[in-house]
Structure formats: C-alpha cells, structure tokens
Amino acid sequence: MYKFIFSFFVLVFVSFPLSARQPAAIASAHPLATQAGEEVLQAGGNAFDAAVAVTAALAVVEPYSSGIGGGGFWLLHRASDQFEVMLDGRERAPFNAHRDMYLDKQGNVIKDASINGPLSAGIPGVPAALEHLAKHYGLLPLSKSLQPAIRYAREGFPVDEHYQRMAKFRLSALKKSSSAAAVFLHKGQVPAMGYVVKQNNLAHTLSLIAEKGADGFYKGELADKLIRGTNKAGGIWSQKDFNEYTIIERKPIKGEYRGMKITSVAPPSSGGIALVEIMNQLAAYPLEKLSDIQQVHYIVETMRRAYRDRAEYLGDTDFVKVPVARLISKDYAAKLRTSIRPNMATPSNTLPGVKKKDGATDTTHFSIIDHQGNRVAATLSINYPFGSCFVPPGTGVLLNDEMDDFSAKPGVPNVYGLVGAEANAIQPGKRMLSSMSPTFLETKNRLAVIGTPGGSRIITMVLLGALAFHQGESAQAIVDLARYHHQYLPDSIFYEPDAFSLQQIEKMSSMGHSLKAVENTWGNMQMVIWDKKKSMMSAASDRRGLGLGRVIP
Ligand code: DON
C-alpha cells in the first residue's frame, strides 16, 4: 500500500538558489520512518535528532529488520567542525557466553541454536545509542525525538506484503514465543494485509527511554523483566551485561579511490576494511576502459581476496589484534593484485586457507543529510527476520539473534555462508563481526550517504554503489543497480537474475568462474546525494523495498 501511495516520492531532486539554506534529505526503508525524521527536522532537530527518530520508528514499523532489542552502527559527520565518528552500538556476547556454546558434545554446531530463541540474542545496543545520539550530538530531548515512534507503536501500522513474507518465513519460530506471537501474528497465523500491528508494551518501553534515557532500558523494572523473561526461556543474561553495555565511539576507516574519499565503519564491522581493501586493489585497473566482462572479473577477484582476509583476520578489535593498517594500505593491495590474472579466475582454494587454530533475511539502513550539512549513515539490525523471534513477556522488545554473526566453530559457515576463524570466536563481552557498512563517499563535486542490509553481501553492494557513484550515476540508478557478489567461500559469483546476459555468463564461465543466480537478499539500499556543484539534493530508496526517499526544501 505504501509503495503505491509514495512511489512517486521515491526519487526527488531539489535545487535551490545558493543564498537559500541547503535542502535536507532522508532515505529510509519505510515511509513512516522517513516521515518521523522529517517531523523531527521540522521541529528544529538536526540530522542526529532525525537519526534518533528514524531509528526508533524503524524499530516499530519494520520489526523484522531492526529494533530496540538489536544493535547497529551510526556513522556521523558534523558540519560545524567536520568531525566524523562511528557510534558502535553493536550487540555484545553476554558475560555468560562461551566459545563453544553452540556446539553439541561431539563438537558439531547445533542447528538453529544461534538463530532462534533467547540463547541467540546478544546484549542490545540500540537503547544506549539513542541516548548517546541525543545527548552528544542532537539538539532535542529524547522525549521529543521519540514521539513519532511511540505514536506508531500505540496506534499501530498496517501489515504489507513484505511483512507477510517475513512473518511467513519465521512463522514457526514466532509461534514458539507467546509474547512475540501475540503481537506479530494474528491468531497464530501471518496477519492479513492491512491488519494493524499495535505494540503497547513497546510504546511503554520507548516511553521509559524517552523519560529516563538508556537507564529506562538497562536498569530498573524493565531490565528486570528483560533479564528474567530471557533467562526463564533458556537465556544467559545478567544485570552485569546491562550495567556494562556502552556505546563506543570509534575512528572511521578512511580510504581513497581515484580521487574519491571513502569514510566507512571500523571493526567490529568488516565493512570499511573490506571496502577499502577492494577499492585499493581496483584502483590500478582502468575499469571504465575495460569490457563489461573484464570489469566484473576484476571486481570479483578483488572481492574474493578481501573476503578471504575478512574470514581470517577480522573480529572485535577490543579482543583480538587485527592488522587494520596493513589491510587498508595501498602496498598490500598491490601485493594482492599480483596473483590476479586478467583472463582466469583464481579458485578460492588456491588462496592461502583460513587458519583454523584449534580450532530471507533482514536488517535496515537509512541515510540523512540535514539543512546544515550534518550527515548520518546508519545500518541497524536484529540479524535474521524478526531476530530471535523471542519477546521477553511484558516488554514488547523483540530480541536479536546477532550471536550467529560470531564464528560458532572455525570454518563452519553461519547463516550467510560466511566462515570465520579465531578472530571472530565467541568470548564473553565481545562484539560479533558484522558486514554492516554505512558509508560516506565524496568526490570533487558530490557527496553521498549510502548503505544497505543484505548480510554478507552488504559490503559488495556498497562497493558496486561506490563505483557507480564514482562514475557519476544518480542516486536512483545506484540503488536500483543489478548486483553480484563473491565472498571467497563458497567459490561462486552470486548474481541477481537480471545482472548478466547469457553471453556474459558463458564468457565468465569460460574464464573459470562458477556463477549462481539468486533471487533474494539483494538489499534495500537507501541513499542521499548532495551535488555541491549543482546545489542539488536527491534521495532514493531501493526498488526492491517499500521505502521512501524525501528531499525537504
Ligand atoms: O551484522 C551483520 O553483518 C548481519 N547481522 C546483517 C544481517 C543482514 O543484513 C540481513 N539482511 N538481509
């Protein structure tokens, strides 16, 4: 329904005379979330207040994607002093977690243990991030910026096709938690189109955060309910987990690709490092002068090498040593390039193996530029659709299942087929490795705020977007791009059915690539572009989703 009503808004350009104030723009995965951000900007808030409003609104109206019970990364740019920072609100492993918690007695991974139910949930970071954003960067109190989300939770939002698909996919897990089923299902079944999902308990939880900040969630009555409810159903949470949860401000990862500045997220996301590592390798090839096949070949080969390194080296830098400077250096890229052959795929199993020392989906993104030029790129997650499908009774908080992003056992793939090693093994209090890649791009004339969900494919989707942006493409063209992906293992190019012609597929197969068409999980990209030269703002929301890009004059 929303798609219908708002589709003509999806891409909007606004130019303005140089003397007037700069337009603002918001692109998010749901029209109601974009509207929440706009409402807060109009009430005198800045991009950071709008980020609070959009984050909380998405938590209500896209319950299958992100939420108060989940985490995320917010990449910020403050216009007044050009300060840039990454807010790390990633979930942490509970202190009672341990390395082999998802293995049975024989040492095999227990199916679904890290995906369904309370044991799959990390300690949520979103409530702390809301307070952090408002207190350190915003202009408005949480009691103002959380209003739209509280209203949506109380009054409800109508079920659309996407909701139905996600709920169907997770039906059996949702049925296992009576408090999840009571809210997200209707009489134990996927609700009909237009059915209004009301979340009174979540409204109350959001009101507590509006009134008391993060303490409203991590302390007192609500914390008790969350911890008791989780543990009664088999979880391992403690008040210590809540007391010690903090937002970490991290220095973004920076890179440069043929005159374009890249600013992205640091570990515990793998996004920034992998993106820069790929683009450093690509910088030596004159892509625009090469044939389509040759371009895809080089892009795939550089993806392959960066994802190998992701599997081997990347994890939470507060727990493991990651050779960040080396991985994003141009010298290292030059070394990687020496094994790339122009006409032949490199089988992944001929690259150095990942060392095993003993050892339908969702998530969401939004992009904002405000009237002052402040920027926010935020990717938020509860991991799988509807997260763990578990709601501790009386809280309205749907818990994440982000624990699956750890490597449960070295070399054993997670739900996105990603393998990992020691660097991403479970440790108490550690943050699980992520692919979420909220990113800023800046050329001489234009700047972009970009990001998408999509599990392991997030990084390569942002990469393809960055390359197209560098080539001067528009926001709408970029978010709608047909996509392809390689992640080292499995050793295949996954592609969206319309990405390649038959001829291209044959040619690439003859070069030794294996190709697999995949229908789903090609993201839901949200992008805003400020064209400095033309003084023009644009906002675009992915054709694959039902989001809304808005330019606010
Ligand atoms: O942090 C990560 O990398 C994953 N939890 C993201 C999951 C995701 O994007 C699922 N979406 N399609």
Coordinates of C-alpha atoms and ligand atoms in Angstrom, one line a residue:
M1 CA 0.0 0.0 0.0
Y2 CA 2.7 2.4 1.0
K3 CA 4.7 1.7 -2.1
F4 CA 1.6 2.7 -4.1
I5 CA 1.0 5.9 -2.3
F6 CA 4.5 7.1 -2.1
S7 CA 6.2 5.6 -5.1
F8 CA 6.2 9.0 -6.9
F9 CA 8.2 10.4 -4.0
V10 CA 10.8 7.8 -4.2
L11 CA 13.2 10.0 -6.0
V12 CA 13.1 13.7 -5.6
F13 CA 15.5 16.3 -6.7
V14 CA 15.5 19.8 -5.3
S15 CA 17.8 22.6 -6.5
F16 CA 17.9 25.8 -4.6
P17 CA 19.5 29.2 -5.1
L18 CA 22.8 29.5 -3.4
S19 CA 21.6 32.0 -0.9
A20 CA 18.9 29.8 0.5
R21 CA 19.5 27.1 3.0
Q22 CA 20.5 23.7 1.8
P23 CA 17.7 21.2 1.5
A24 CA 17.8 18.2 3.8
A25 CA 17.2 14.6 2.6
I26 CA 16.2 11.4 4.2
A27 CA 16.0 7.9 2.7
S28 CA 14.8 5.0 4.8
A29 CA 13.3 1.6 4.3
H30 CA 9.8 2.7 5.5
P31 CA 7.7 5.7 4.6
L32 CA 6.6 6.2 8.2
A33 CA 10.3 6.2 9.4
T34 CA 11.2 8.8 6.8
Q35 CA 8.2 10.9 7.9
A36 CA 9.3 10.6 11.5
G37 CA 12.7 12.0 10.6
E38 CA 11.1 14.8 8.6
E39 CA 8.8 15.6 11.6
V40 CA 11.8 16.0 13.9
L41 CA 13.8 18.1 11.4
Q42 CA 10.8 20.4 11.1
A43 CA 10.6 20.6 14.9
G44 CA 14.1 22.1 14.9
G45 CA 16.1 19.0 15.3
N46 CA 19.3 18.2 13.3
A47 CA 20.3 15.1 11.4
F48 CA 21.3 13.4 14.7
D49 CA 17.9 14.0 16.2
A50 CA 16.3 12.8 13.0
A51 CA 18.5 9.7 13.3
V52 CA 17.0 9.0 16.7
A53 CA 13.5 9.4 15.3
V54 CA 14.2 7.2 12.3
T55 CA 16.0 4.5 14.3
A56 CA 13.1 4.3 16.8
A57 CA 10.4 4.4 14.1
L58 CA 12.1 1.6 12.1
A59 CA 12.2 -0.4 15.3
V60 CA 8.4 -0.1 15.4
V61 CA 7.3 -0.4 11.8
E62 CA 10.0 -2.8 10.5
P63 CA 10.0 -5.3 13.4
Y64 CA 11.6 -7.9 11.2
S65 CA 14.6 -5.7 10.4
S66 CA 15.9 -3.8 13.4
G67 CA 14.7 -2.9 16.9
I68 CA 15.2 -1.7 20.4
G69 CA 16.4 -5.3 21.1
G70 CA 19.1 -5.1 18.5
G71 CA 22.2 -3.1 17.5
G72 CA 23.8 -1.1 14.8
F73 CA 26.4 1.4 13.6
W74 CA 25.8 5.1 13.1
L75 CA 28.4 7.0 11.1
L76 CA 28.2 10.7 11.8
H77 CA 29.5 13.8 10.1
R78 CA 29.2 17.1 12.0
A79 CA 29.2 20.0 9.6
S80 CA 30.3 22.7 12.0
D81 CA 33.8 21.2 12.5
Q82 CA 33.9 18.3 10.0
F83 CA 34.2 15.9 12.9
E84 CA 33.5 12.3 11.9
V85 CA 32.8 9.4 14.2
M86 CA 31.4 5.9 14.2
L87 CA 29.0 5.1 17.0
D88 CA 29.4 1.4 17.7
G89 CA 26.1 0.2 19.2
R90 CA 26.7 -3.4 18.2
E91 CA 25.3 -6.2 20.5
R92 CA 27.8 -7.9 22.8
A93 CA 28.0 -11.5 23.8
P94 CA 26.6 -11.9 27.3
F95 CA 29.3 -12.5 30.0
N96 CA 27.9 -16.0 30.5
A97 CA 28.6 -16.8 26.8
H98 CA 31.5 -19.1 25.9
R99 CA 33.3 -20.1 22.8
D100 CA 31.6 -23.5 22.3
M101 CA 28.1 -22.6 23.4
Y102 CA 26.5 -23.6 20.1
L103 CA 28.3 -27.0 19.9
D104 CA 27.0 -30.3 21.0
K105 CA 29.0 -33.0 22.8
Q106 CA 30.5 -34.2 19.6
G107 CA 31.7 -30.7 18.8
N108 CA 29.1 -30.2 16.0
V109 CA 27.2 -26.9 15.6
I110 CA 23.6 -27.3 17.0
K111 CA 21.3 -26.4 14.2
D112 CA 19.4 -23.1 14.8
A113 CA 20.7 -22.6 18.4
S114 CA 22.3 -19.3 17.4
I115 CA 19.3 -18.2 15.3
N116 CA 16.1 -18.9 17.3
G117 CA 15.2 -18.1 20.9
P118 CA 16.8 -16.2 23.7
L119 CA 20.2 -18.0 23.6
S120 CA 20.8 -16.4 20.2
A121 CA 20.5 -12.9 21.5
G122 CA 23.4 -10.5 22.2
I123 CA 23.0 -7.6 24.6
P124 CA 21.1 -4.9 22.8
G125 CA 22.9 -1.6 21.9
V126 CA 20.1 0.5 20.3
P127 CA 18.7 2.0 23.6
A128 CA 22.2 3.2 24.6
A129 CA 22.8 4.6 21.0
L130 CA 19.5 6.6 21.1
E131 CA 20.7 8.3 24.3
H132 CA 24.2 8.8 23.0
L133 CA 23.0 10.4 19.8
A134 CA 20.6 12.8 21.6
K135 CA 23.0 13.7 24.4
H136 CA 26.2 14.3 22.5
Y137 CA 25.0 15.3 19.0
G138 CA 21.3 16.2 19.0
L139 CA 19.5 19.4 19.8
L140 CA 16.3 17.9 21.1
P141 CA 15.5 15.7 24.2
L142 CA 14.6 12.1 23.6
S143 CA 11.1 12.9 24.9
K144 CA 10.6 14.9 21.6
S145 CA 12.5 12.8 19.1
L146 CA 11.0 9.5 20.2
Q147 CA 7.4 10.8 19.9
P148 CA 6.7 9.6 16.4
A149 CA 7.9 6.1 17.2
I150 CA 5.8 6.0 20.4
R151 CA 2.8 7.1 18.4
Y152 CA 3.3 4.4 15.8
A153 CA 3.7 1.8 18.4
R154 CA 0.4 2.8 20.1
E155 CA -1.7 3.5 17.1
G156 CA -0.2 0.7 15.0
F157 CA 0.9 0.3 11.4
P158 CA -0.7 -1.7 8.6
V159 CA 0.8 -5.1 7.5
D160 CA 2.1 -5.0 4.0
E161 CA 3.3 -7.7 1.6
H162 CA 6.9 -7.6 2.9
Y163 CA 5.8 -8.0 6.5
Q164 CA 3.7 -11.0 5.4
R165 CA 6.7 -12.6 3.6
M166 CA 9.0 -12.1 6.6
A167 CA 6.4 -13.4 9.1
K168 CA 5.7 -16.4 6.9
F169 CA 9.4 -17.2 6.7
R170 CA 9.7 -17.1 10.5
L171 CA 6.3 -18.4 11.4
S172 CA 7.3 -21.5 13.3
A173 CA 9.9 -19.6 15.4
L174 CA 7.5 -16.8 16.2
K175 CA 4.8 -19.2 17.3
K176 CA 7.2 -20.5 20.0
S177 CA 7.2 -17.2 21.9
S178 CA 3.7 -16.4 23.0
S179 CA 4.5 -12.7 23.6
A180 CA 6.0 -12.5 20.0
A181 CA 3.0 -14.3 18.5
A182 CA 0.6 -12.1 20.4
V183 CA 1.9 -9.0 18.7
F184 CA 3.3 -10.1 15.3
L185 CA 0.8 -12.8 14.4
H186 CA -2.9 -12.8 14.3
K187 CA -4.5 -15.9 15.9
G188 CA -1.2 -17.7 15.4
Q189 CA -1.0 -17.0 11.7
V190 CA 0.5 -14.4 9.4
P191 CA -1.8 -11.4 9.6
A192 CA -3.8 -10.3 6.6
M193 CA -2.8 -7.3 4.5
G194 CA -3.8 -4.1 6.3
Y195 CA -4.1 -5.8 9.7
V196 CA -2.9 -3.1 12.2
V197 CA 0.0 -4.2 14.4
K198 CA -0.2 -2.3 17.7
Q199 CA 2.6 -2.6 20.2
N200 CA 1.5 -1.2 23.5
N201 CA 4.3 -2.8 25.5
L202 CA 6.9 -1.4 23.1
A203 CA 5.2 2.0 23.4
H204 CA 5.7 1.8 27.1
T205 CA 9.3 0.7 26.7
L206 CA 10.0 3.6 24.4
S207 CA 8.3 6.0 26.8
L208 CA 10.7 4.8 29.6
I209 CA 13.7 5.5 27.3
A210 CA 12.1 8.9 26.4
E211 CA 11.9 9.7 30.1
K212 CA 15.0 8.1 31.6
G213 CA 17.3 7.6 28.7
A214 CA 19.3 4.4 28.4
D215 CA 18.6 3.7 32.2
G216 CA 15.0 3.3 31.3
F217 CA 16.0 0.1 29.5
Y218 CA 19.2 -1.2 31.2
K219 CA 18.1 -0.5 34.8
G220 CA 15.1 -0.9 37.0
E221 CA 11.8 -2.6 36.3
L222 CA 12.2 -3.1 32.5
A223 CA 15.7 -4.5 32.9
D224 CA 14.4 -7.0 35.4
K225 CA 11.6 -8.1 33.1
L226 CA 14.0 -8.4 30.1
I227 CA 16.6 -10.5 32.1
R228 CA 14.1 -12.6 33.9
G229 CA 12.0 -13.3 30.8
T230 CA 15.1 -14.2 28.7
N231 CA 16.6 -16.5 31.3
K232 CA 13.3 -18.2 32.1
A233 CA 13.2 -19.3 28.5
G234 CA 16.8 -20.5 28.4
G235 CA 18.8 -17.3 28.0
I236 CA 22.0 -16.4 29.9
W237 CA 21.7 -12.7 30.5
S238 CA 22.7 -10.8 33.7
Q239 CA 22.3 -7.3 35.1
K240 CA 26.1 -7.0 34.8
D241 CA 25.7 -7.3 31.0
F242 CA 23.3 -4.4 31.1
N243 CA 25.3 -2.3 33.6
E244 CA 28.5 -2.6 31.4
Y245 CA 27.0 -2.1 28.0
T246 CA 28.3 1.1 26.5
I247 CA 28.4 2.8 23.1
I248 CA 31.9 3.0 21.8
E249 CA 33.0 5.9 19.7
R250 CA 35.4 4.7 17.1
K251 CA 37.5 6.3 14.4
P252 CA 36.0 5.6 11.0
I253 CA 38.0 3.7 8.4
K254 CA 39.2 6.1 5.6
G255 CA 40.3 5.3 2.1
E256 CA 40.7 7.0 -1.3
Y257 CA 39.7 5.6 -4.7
R258 CA 40.9 7.6 -7.7
G259 CA 40.1 11.0 -6.2
M260 CA 37.0 9.8 -4.2
K261 CA 37.2 9.9 -0.4
I262 CA 35.7 6.9 1.4
T263 CA 34.6 7.0 5.0
S264 CA 33.2 3.9 6.5
V265 CA 32.9 1.8 9.6
A266 CA 35.7 0.2 11.6
P267 CA 35.6 -3.2 13.4
P268 CA 33.5 -4.8 14.8
S269 CA 32.3 -4.2 11.3
S270 CA 34.3 -5.7 8.5
G271 CA 32.6 -3.3 6.1
G272 CA 35.1 -0.4 6.0
I273 CA 38.2 -2.5 5.8
A274 CA 36.8 -4.8 3.1
L275 CA 35.5 -1.9 1.1
V276 CA 38.8 -0.1 1.1
E277 CA 40.8 -3.2 0.5
I278 CA 38.7 -4.0 -2.6
M279 CA 38.9 -0.4 -3.9
N280 CA 42.6 -0.2 -3.3
Q281 CA 43.1 -3.3 -5.5
L282 CA 40.7 -2.0 -8.1
A283 CA 42.3 1.5 -8.3
A284 CA 45.1 0.2 -10.6
Y285 CA 42.6 -1.1 -13.3
P286 CA 41.2 1.5 -15.7
L287 CA 37.7 0.0 -15.2
E288 CA 35.8 2.4 -17.4
K289 CA 38.0 1.5 -20.4
L290 CA 37.5 -2.3 -19.9
S291 CA 34.8 -4.6 -21.4
D292 CA 31.9 -5.5 -19.1
I293 CA 33.3 -9.0 -18.6
Q294 CA 36.7 -7.7 -17.7
Q295 CA 35.3 -5.3 -15.2
V296 CA 33.2 -7.9 -13.5
H297 CA 36.2 -10.3 -13.5
Y298 CA 38.5 -7.8 -11.7
I299 CA 35.8 -6.7 -9.3
V300 CA 35.0 -10.4 -8.4
E301 CA 38.7 -11.2 -7.9
T302 CA 39.3 -8.3 -5.6
M303 CA 36.1 -9.2 -3.6
R304 CA 37.4 -12.8 -3.3
R305 CA 40.7 -11.7 -1.8
A306 CA 39.1 -9.2 0.6
Y307 CA 36.6 -11.7 1.9
R308 CA 39.4 -14.2 2.5
D309 CA 41.1 -11.7 4.7
R310 CA 37.7 -10.9 6.4
A311 CA 37.4 -14.6 7.3
E312 CA 41.0 -14.8 8.6
Y313 CA 41.7 -11.6 10.4
L314 CA 38.6 -9.7 11.3
G315 CA 36.9 -9.6 14.7
D316 CA 36.3 -7.2 17.6
T317 CA 39.5 -5.2 17.9
D318 CA 38.9 -4.8 21.7
F319 CA 39.5 -8.5 22.0
V320 CA 41.8 -9.5 19.1
K321 CA 44.6 -7.9 17.2
V322 CA 43.5 -7.0 13.6
P323 CA 46.2 -5.7 11.2
V324 CA 43.9 -2.8 10.1
A325 CA 46.6 -0.5 8.8
R326 CA 48.2 -3.3 6.6
L327 CA 44.8 -4.5 5.2
I328 CA 43.8 -1.0 4.1
S329 CA 47.3 0.0 2.7
K330 CA 47.9 0.5 -1.0
D331 CA 51.1 -1.6 -0.8
Y332 CA 49.1 -4.6 0.5
A333 CA 46.6 -4.1 -2.3
A334 CA 49.4 -4.1 -4.8
K335 CA 50.7 -7.4 -3.4
L336 CA 47.2 -8.9 -3.6
R337 CA 46.9 -7.8 -7.2
T338 CA 50.0 -9.8 -8.3
S339 CA 48.0 -13.0 -8.1
I340 CA 45.1 -11.7 -10.2
R341 CA 45.2 -13.0 -13.7
P342 CA 43.4 -10.9 -16.4
N343 CA 41.5 -13.8 -18.1
M344 CA 41.3 -16.5 -15.5
A345 CA 39.5 -16.9 -12.2
T346 CA 41.6 -17.8 -9.1
P347 CA 40.0 -20.7 -7.4
S348 CA 39.4 -19.7 -3.8
N349 CA 41.0 -22.9 -2.5
T350 CA 44.3 -21.9 -4.1
L351 CA 44.5 -18.8 -1.9
P352 CA 46.1 -19.3 1.5
G353 CA 43.5 -21.1 3.6
V354 CA 41.9 -19.5 6.6
K355 CA 43.9 -20.8 9.5
K356 CA 41.9 -22.9 11.9
K357 CA 43.8 -22.5 15.2
D358 CA 42.3 -25.4 17.1
G359 CA 40.0 -25.0 16.5
A360 CA 15.2 -14.2 3.6
T361 CA 16.6 -12.0 5.8
D362 CA 16.6 -8.5 7.0
T363 CA 18.3 -5.5 8.7
T364 CA 17.8 -1.9 7.6
H365 CA 19.7 1.2 6.6
F366 CA 18.9 4.9 6.5
S367 CA 20.8 8.0 5.1
I368 CA 20.3 11.6 6.2
I369 CA 21.8 15.0 5.3
D370 CA 20.2 17.9 7.1
H371 CA 19.9 21.6 6.3
Q372 CA 23.3 22.4 7.9
G373 CA 25.1 19.6 6.1
N374 CA 25.3 17.2 9.1
R375 CA 25.2 13.6 7.9
V376 CA 24.2 10.2 9.3
A377 CA 24.6 6.8 7.6
A378 CA 23.2 4.1 9.9
T379 CA 22.7 0.4 9.4
L380 CA 20.8 -1.4 12.1
S381 CA 20.0 -5.0 12.7
I382 CA 18.4 -7.7 14.8
N383 CA 20.0 -10.1 12.3
Y384 CA 17.6 -12.6 10.8
P385 CA 14.0 -11.6 10.0
F386 CA 12.3 -11.0 13.3
G387 CA 15.6 -11.6 15.1
S388 CA 15.4 -14.5 17.6
C389 CA 11.6 -14.4 17.3
F390 CA 11.6 -14.1 21.1
V391 CA 10.0 -11.3 23.2
P392 CA 10.5 -11.3 27.0
P393 CA 7.0 -11.1 28.4
G394 CA 5.6 -7.7 29.1
T395 CA 8.5 -5.8 27.4
G396 CA 7.5 -5.5 23.7
V397 CA 11.2 -5.9 22.9
L398 CA 11.9 -8.4 20.1
L399 CA 15.4 -9.8 20.8
N400 CA 18.1 -10.0 18.1
D401 CA 19.8 -13.2 17.1
E402 CA 23.1 -11.5 16.3
M403 CA 25.1 -14.2 18.1
D404 CA 25.0 -16.1 14.8
D405 CA 27.4 -13.5 13.4
F406 CA 30.2 -15.0 15.6
S407 CA 32.0 -17.9 14.2
A408 CA 30.4 -20.8 16.2
K409 CA 33.1 -23.1 15.0
P410 CA 36.1 -22.2 12.9
G411 CA 35.4 -22.9 9.2
V412 CA 31.7 -23.7 9.7
P413 CA 29.6 -21.2 7.8
N414 CA 27.0 -19.1 9.5
V415 CA 23.5 -18.3 8.1
Y416 CA 25.1 -16.1 5.4
G417 CA 27.6 -18.7 4.4
L418 CA 30.4 -16.8 6.0
V419 CA 33.3 -18.6 7.6
G420 CA 35.5 -17.2 10.3
A421 CA 38.4 -18.1 12.4
E422 CA 39.7 -17.4 15.9
A423 CA 39.4 -13.7 15.5
N424 CA 35.7 -13.9 15.5
A425 CA 35.2 -16.7 18.0
I426 CA 32.8 -16.2 20.9
Q427 CA 34.2 -14.6 24.0
P428 CA 32.2 -13.1 26.9
G429 CA 31.5 -9.4 26.3
K430 CA 32.9 -9.4 22.8
R431 CA 31.1 -7.8 19.8
M432 CA 30.4 -10.2 16.9
L433 CA 31.8 -9.3 13.5
S434 CA 29.4 -7.5 11.2
S435 CA 29.2 -6.7 7.5
M436 CA 27.1 -3.6 8.0
S437 CA 28.7 -0.8 6.1
P438 CA 27.2 2.7 6.5
T439 CA 29.4 4.8 4.3
F440 CA 30.1 8.4 3.1
L441 CA 31.6 9.0 -0.3
E442 CA 32.9 12.3 -1.6
T443 CA 34.2 13.3 -5.0
K444 CA 35.2 16.8 -6.0
N445 CA 31.6 17.7 -6.9
R446 CA 29.3 15.4 -5.0
L447 CA 28.9 13.6 -1.7
A448 CA 26.8 10.6 -0.8
V449 CA 25.5 8.8 2.2
I450 CA 24.9 5.2 1.4
G451 CA 24.2 1.7 2.9
T452 CA 22.0 -1.3 2.7
P453 CA 21.1 -4.5 4.5
G454 CA 21.9 -7.9 2.9
G455 CA 24.1 -10.0 5.2
S456 CA 27.4 -10.9 3.8
R457 CA 26.5 -9.1 0.5
I458 CA 26.3 -5.7 2.2
I459 CA 29.9 -4.8 1.5
T460 CA 29.8 -5.7 -2.1
M461 CA 26.6 -3.9 -2.7
V462 CA 28.0 -0.8 -1.2
L463 CA 31.1 -1.3 -3.3
L464 CA 29.1 -1.5 -6.6
G465 CA 27.3 1.6 -5.4
A466 CA 30.5 3.4 -4.7
L467 CA 32.0 2.5 -8.1
A468 CA 28.8 3.7 -9.9
F469 CA 28.8 6.9 -7.8
H470 CA 32.4 7.5 -8.8
Q471 CA 31.2 7.2 -12.4
G472 CA 28.6 9.9 -11.9
E473 CA 25.5 7.8 -11.6
S474 CA 22.4 9.2 -9.9
A475 CA 21.1 8.0 -6.5
Q476 CA 18.1 6.2 -8.1
A477 CA 20.3 4.4 -10.7
I478 CA 22.7 3.3 -7.9
V479 CA 20.1 1.9 -5.5
D480 CA 18.4 0.1 -8.4
L481 CA 21.7 -1.4 -9.9
A482 CA 21.6 -5.1 -10.7
R483 CA 24.0 -6.7 -8.2
Y484 CA 26.6 -9.5 -8.0
H485 CA 28.8 -10.8 -5.2
H486 CA 31.7 -13.0 -4.4
Q487 CA 32.7 -13.8 -0.8
Y488 CA 35.7 -16.2 -1.2
L489 CA 33.7 -19.2 0.1
P490 CA 31.6 -20.6 -1.4
D491 CA 33.7 -20.1 -4.5
S492 CA 30.9 -18.7 -6.8
I493 CA 29.8 -15.4 -8.2
F494 CA 26.2 -15.0 -6.9
Y495 CA 24.2 -12.7 -9.1
E496 CA 20.8 -11.1 -9.4
P497 CA 18.9 -12.7 -12.2
D498 CA 19.0 -9.5 -14.4
A499 CA 22.7 -8.7 -13.7
F500 CA 24.3 -10.6 -16.6
S501 CA 23.3 -11.6 -20.1
L502 CA 23.6 -15.3 -21.2
Q503 CA 26.7 -14.3 -23.2
Q504 CA 28.4 -12.7 -20.3
I505 CA 27.7 -15.8 -18.2
E506 CA 29.2 -18.1 -20.8
K507 CA 32.2 -15.9 -21.2
M508 CA 32.8 -15.7 -17.4
S509 CA 32.3 -19.5 -17.0
S510 CA 35.0 -20.0 -19.7
M511 CA 37.3 -17.9 -17.5
G512 CA 36.9 -20.4 -14.7
H513 CA 34.2 -18.6 -12.7
S514 CA 31.3 -20.5 -11.3
L515 CA 28.1 -18.4 -11.4
K516 CA 24.8 -18.9 -9.5
A517 CA 21.7 -16.8 -10.0
V518 CA 20.0 -16.0 -6.7
E519 CA 16.6 -14.3 -6.4
N520 CA 16.6 -12.9 -2.9
T521 CA 18.6 -10.8 -0.5
W522 CA 19.9 -8.2 -2.9
G523 CA 19.5 -5.5 -0.3
N524 CA 17.3 -2.5 0.3
M525 CA 19.7 0.4 -0.4
Q526 CA 18.9 3.9 0.9
M527 CA 21.0 6.8 -0.5
V528 CA 21.1 10.5 -0.5
I529 CA 23.4 12.6 -2.7
W530 CA 24.3 16.2 -2.4
D531 CA 25.6 17.6 -5.7
K532 CA 27.8 20.5 -4.4
K533 CA 28.4 21.9 -7.9
K534 CA 24.7 21.9 -9.0
S535 CA 23.4 22.6 -5.5
M536 CA 21.1 19.7 -5.9
M537 CA 19.9 17.2 -3.3
S538 CA 18.5 13.8 -4.2
A539 CA 17.2 10.9 -2.2
A540 CA 16.5 7.4 -3.4
S541 CA 15.1 4.2 -1.9
D542 CA 15.7 0.8 -3.4
R543 CA 13.2 -0.6 -6.0
R544 CA 13.4 -3.9 -4.1
G545 CA 11.8 -2.4 -0.9
L546 CA 9.0 -0.2 0.0
G547 CA 11.0 2.7 1.4
L548 CA 10.8 6.4 0.8
G549 CA 13.4 9.0 -0.2
R550 CA 12.4 12.6 0.6
V551 CA 14.1 15.9 -0.1
I552 CA 13.0 18.6 2.3
P553 CA 13.4 22.1 0.9
Ligands
DON1 O1 25.8 -7.5 11.1 C1 25.7 -8.2 10.1 O2 26.5 -8.4 9.2 C2 24.4 -9.0 9.9 N1 23.7 -9.3 11.1 C3 23.5 -8.3 8.9 C4 22.2 -9.1 8.6 C5 21.6 -8.6 7.4 O3 21.9 -7.7 6.7 C6 20.4 -9.4 6.9 N2 19.8 -8.8 5.7 N3 19.5 -9.1 4.7

